Amino acid sequence: MSLFISQDSIEQSEQQKYRAITLNNFRKLPQLSNLSEKEKNAIDVVGRVLPFKTNNYVVNELIDWENIPNDPIFTLTFPQAEMLKEAHFAKIATLLEKNASAKEIQEKANEIRLTLNPHPAGQLEHNVPEINEVSLEGMQHKYKETVLFFPSNGQTCHAYCTFCFRWPQFVGMDDLKFAAKQTQELTTYVEQHSEVTDILVTGGDPLVMKTSRLQGYIDPILASTQNNVSTIRIGTKALGYWPYRFTTDDDAEDLLGLFKKITDSGRHLSIMAHFNHPAELSTPAVAEAIEKIQMTGAQIRTQSPLMRNINDKASVWSEMWRTQVQLGLIPYYMFVARDTGAKHFFEIPLVEAYEIFRTAYSKVSGLARTVRGPSMSADPGKVAITGTPEIRGQKVISLQFLQARNPDWVMKPFYATYDEQATWLDELRPAFGEERFFFEEN
Ligand SMILES: *Cc1c(COP(=O)(O)O)cnc(C)c1O
Ligand code: SF4
């Protein structure tokens, strides 16, 4: 080892040491001198209701501080006044001004949170699997082939997205009851269900876990003598929020070793990477992390919701997909914003979402057209908007299931009355005078 460590490398390794930025310390950030007192105050107010956490990589490498408050990555992790409804904002602001007790602020925050539809589509209560009639917390089995697994130590992230639909768990509203502690149950369950070919480990972000913990979940699957699980997917935002997870973190090499172990077992490992904007693909750190992951034989697929004020332009998506293909990533899903949290700030009507998707899709080569969407993850399944045709004199919205509770529903076109305002499936009405959509019960 060299005795001479240059100042450069000290600075570099400082940079690669994870530091969370939260309500407690954000005012110390030198970059925030560009913000007005009012804007800083808004972070404080909104951050009492919705989760706020970012980190030194996001702040130093991703945000363009010349462009705040409009910078997309700033908007992605820093709360802004408009993310709360005016009346809600005023209530918290008043409490802070008069130095109300933490308890009083917390109570008011909880009251507001309950009005923000904390559990859209009953996501957490439905489709929980069972072994011998005991329900398995931390697992979800909705689509035949794929079991979702939420390890209890992976229920946080390296930074929080301001639009996150799992926000209730980050503000302590959900007591993580929907998180698995047992490693053996997952293996037992998939062994009993030979139709399951894919396990999707998700969160939060399972890659906030130490590698050794993640290994504890994966190893029993690899050791299983039953071979129905051919694919392991890991859903993560670490490439966007903390690429050092794969390069310089203490156990980065172990993590890559675990990836290699999965692919060496003959299974496919797919990293389901969450990228919201091309800026997240632009740093040397993310390029290096991508390369390291690819060397393990893993494939990286990408997904993101479409969000007003972050990525609501077709050019942003075509650039993002093009860059992803250039880096060897596979564009996979564009999602529609769910009805929760600060939805009013982020939402985009379905027909506009479709136009953005279509325009972006038309501008990229076929290799990027692996992407599907814009898709709503609704109770009956993943529903994509596929067009706004006029059929026999009636303007309609055409839709189809990409994924469905009932496999028989998949890829069958169906039609809703044209509606420029609708932002979610439950706001659409069947076209042609039908009483209900084909998948709805009588
Ligand atoms: C999206 C999703 C999956 C995976 O679906 P694919 O189309 O195979 O990517 C699995 N389970 C649930 C609940 C999902 O929402
Ligand atoms: S990375 Fe995913 S789970 Fe984490 S805050 Fe963002 S949207 Fe939520």
Tab-separated table of N, CA and C in Angstrom, residues 50 83 85 113-121 162-169 173 307 336-347 423-424:
chain	number	residue	atom	x	y	z
A	50	LEU	N	-44.552	14.448	4.327
A	50	LEU	CA	-44.059	13.433	3.388
A	50	LEU	C	-42.594	13.146	3.716
A	83	MET	N	-46.229	20.585	-3.175
A	83	MET	CA	-46.508	19.156	-2.993
A	83	MET	C	-47.592	18.908	-1.938
A	85	LYS	N	-51.326	20.377	-0.413
A	85	LYS	CA	-52.418	21.302	-0.701
A	85	LYS	C	-52.246	22.522	0.194
A	113	ARG	N	-51.822	13.120	6.462
A	113	ARG	CA	-51.419	11.899	5.739
A	113	ARG	C	-52.613	10.999	5.436
A	114	LEU	N	-53.543	10.932	6.393
A	114	LEU	CA	-54.701	10.060	6.177
A	114	LEU	C	-55.578	10.543	5.023
A	115	THR	N	-55.471	11.834	4.662
A	115	THR	CA	-56.253	12.343	3.533
A	115	THR	C	-55.537	12.118	2.197
A	116	LEU	N	-54.310	11.587	2.250
A	116	LEU	CA	-53.503	11.472	1.019
A	116	LEU	C	-53.526	10.054	0.446
A	117	ASN	N	-54.595	9.340	0.706
A	117	ASN	CA	-54.775	7.998	0.157
A	117	ASN	C	-53.529	7.124	0.351
A	118	PRO	N	-53.191	6.873	1.621
A	118	PRO	CA	-51.917	6.186	1.876
A	118	PRO	C	-51.816	4.763	1.313
A	119	HIS	N	-52.956	4.129	1.055
A	119	HIS	CA	-52.853	2.751	0.551
A	119	HIS	C	-53.629	2.548	-0.734
A	120	PRO	N	-53.132	3.086	-1.843
A	120	PRO	CA	-53.838	2.958	-3.113
A	120	PRO	C	-53.937	1.501	-3.545
A	121	ALA	N	-55.084	1.142	-4.075
A	121	ALA	CA	-55.307	-0.202	-4.649
A	121	ALA	C	-55.113	-1.338	-3.655
A	162	THR	N	-39.887	12.011	-3.964
A	162	THR	CA	-40.999	12.799	-3.426
A	162	THR	C	-42.355	12.223	-3.853
A	163	PHE	N	-42.370	11.400	-4.901
A	163	PHE	CA	-43.648	10.847	-5.367
A	163	PHE	C	-43.889	9.435	-4.852
A	164	CYS	N	-43.019	8.922	-4.008
A	164	CYS	CA	-43.047	7.487	-3.687
A	164	CYS	C	-44.405	7.013	-3.184
A	165	PHE	N	-44.875	5.882	-3.727
A	165	PHE	CA	-46.152	5.362	-3.264
A	165	PHE	C	-45.981	4.510	-2.009
A	166	ARG	N	-44.755	4.256	-1.593
A	166	ARG	CA	-44.543	3.562	-0.326
A	166	ARG	C	-44.251	4.547	0.802
A	167	TRP	N	-44.567	5.836	0.569
A	167	TRP	CA	-44.226	6.851	1.569
A	167	TRP	C	-44.768	6.552	2.957
A	168	PRO	N	-45.976	5.927	3.109
A	168	PRO	CA	-46.457	5.729	4.482
A	168	PRO	C	-45.484	4.912	5.335
A	169	GLN	N	-44.779	3.988	4.703
A	169	GLN	CA	-43.868	3.180	5.510
A	169	GLN	C	-42.615	3.973	5.908
A	173	MET	N	-46.008	5.349	9.330
A	173	MET	CA	-47.450	5.087	9.400
A	173	MET	C	-47.727	3.596	9.330
A	307	MET	N	-43.863	11.460	-14.438
A	307	MET	CA	-44.213	12.411	-13.394
A	307	MET	C	-44.122	13.847	-13.885
A	336	VAL	N	-47.778	4.841	-14.892
A	336	VAL	CA	-48.587	6.025	-14.603
A	336	VAL	C	-48.534	6.279	-13.097
A	337	ALA	N	-48.494	7.557	-12.699
A	337	ALA	CA	-48.435	7.909	-11.273
A	337	ALA	C	-49.641	7.362	-10.525
A	338	ARG	N	-49.405	6.765	-9.380
A	338	ARG	CA	-50.500	6.253	-8.561
A	338	ARG	C	-51.177	7.373	-7.799
A	339	ASP	N	-52.402	7.104	-7.420
A	339	ASP	CA	-53.185	8.084	-6.696
A	339	ASP	C	-52.843	8.067	-5.205
A	340	THR	N	-51.748	8.715	-4.854
A	340	THR	CA	-51.353	8.762	-3.445
A	340	THR	C	-50.425	9.947	-3.205
A	341	GLY	N	-50.237	10.304	-1.938
A	341	GLY	CA	-49.269	11.340	-1.577
A	341	GLY	C	-49.510	12.641	-2.305
A	342	ALA	N	-48.453	13.166	-2.932
A	342	ALA	CA	-48.525	14.464	-3.605
A	342	ALA	C	-49.023	14.313	-5.045
A	343	LYS	N	-49.993	13.447	-5.270
A	343	LYS	CA	-50.405	13.134	-6.635
A	343	LYS	C	-50.772	14.388	-7.453
A	344	HIS	N	-51.448	15.344	-6.816
A	344	HIS	CA	-51.879	16.537	-7.557
A	344	HIS	C	-50.693	17.261	-8.199
A	345	PHE	N	-49.521	17.132	-7.601
A	345	PHE	CA	-48.320	17.813	-8.109
A	345	PHE	C	-47.695	17.053	-9.285
A	346	PHE	N	-47.861	15.741	-9.280
A	346	PHE	CA	-47.153	14.906	-10.250
A	346	PHE	C	-48.030	14.343	-11.364
A	347	GLU	N	-49.359	14.397	-11.185
A	347	GLU	CA	-50.196	13.594	-12.069
A	347	GLU	C	-50.274	14.154	-13.496
A	423	THR	N	-57.086	10.313	-14.823
A	423	THR	CA	-55.685	10.014	-14.516
A	423	THR	C	-55.496	8.584	-14.021
A	424	TRP	N	-56.610	7.823	-13.911
A	424	TRP	CA	-56.480	6.445	-13.407
A	424	TRP	C	-57.637	5.605	-13.918
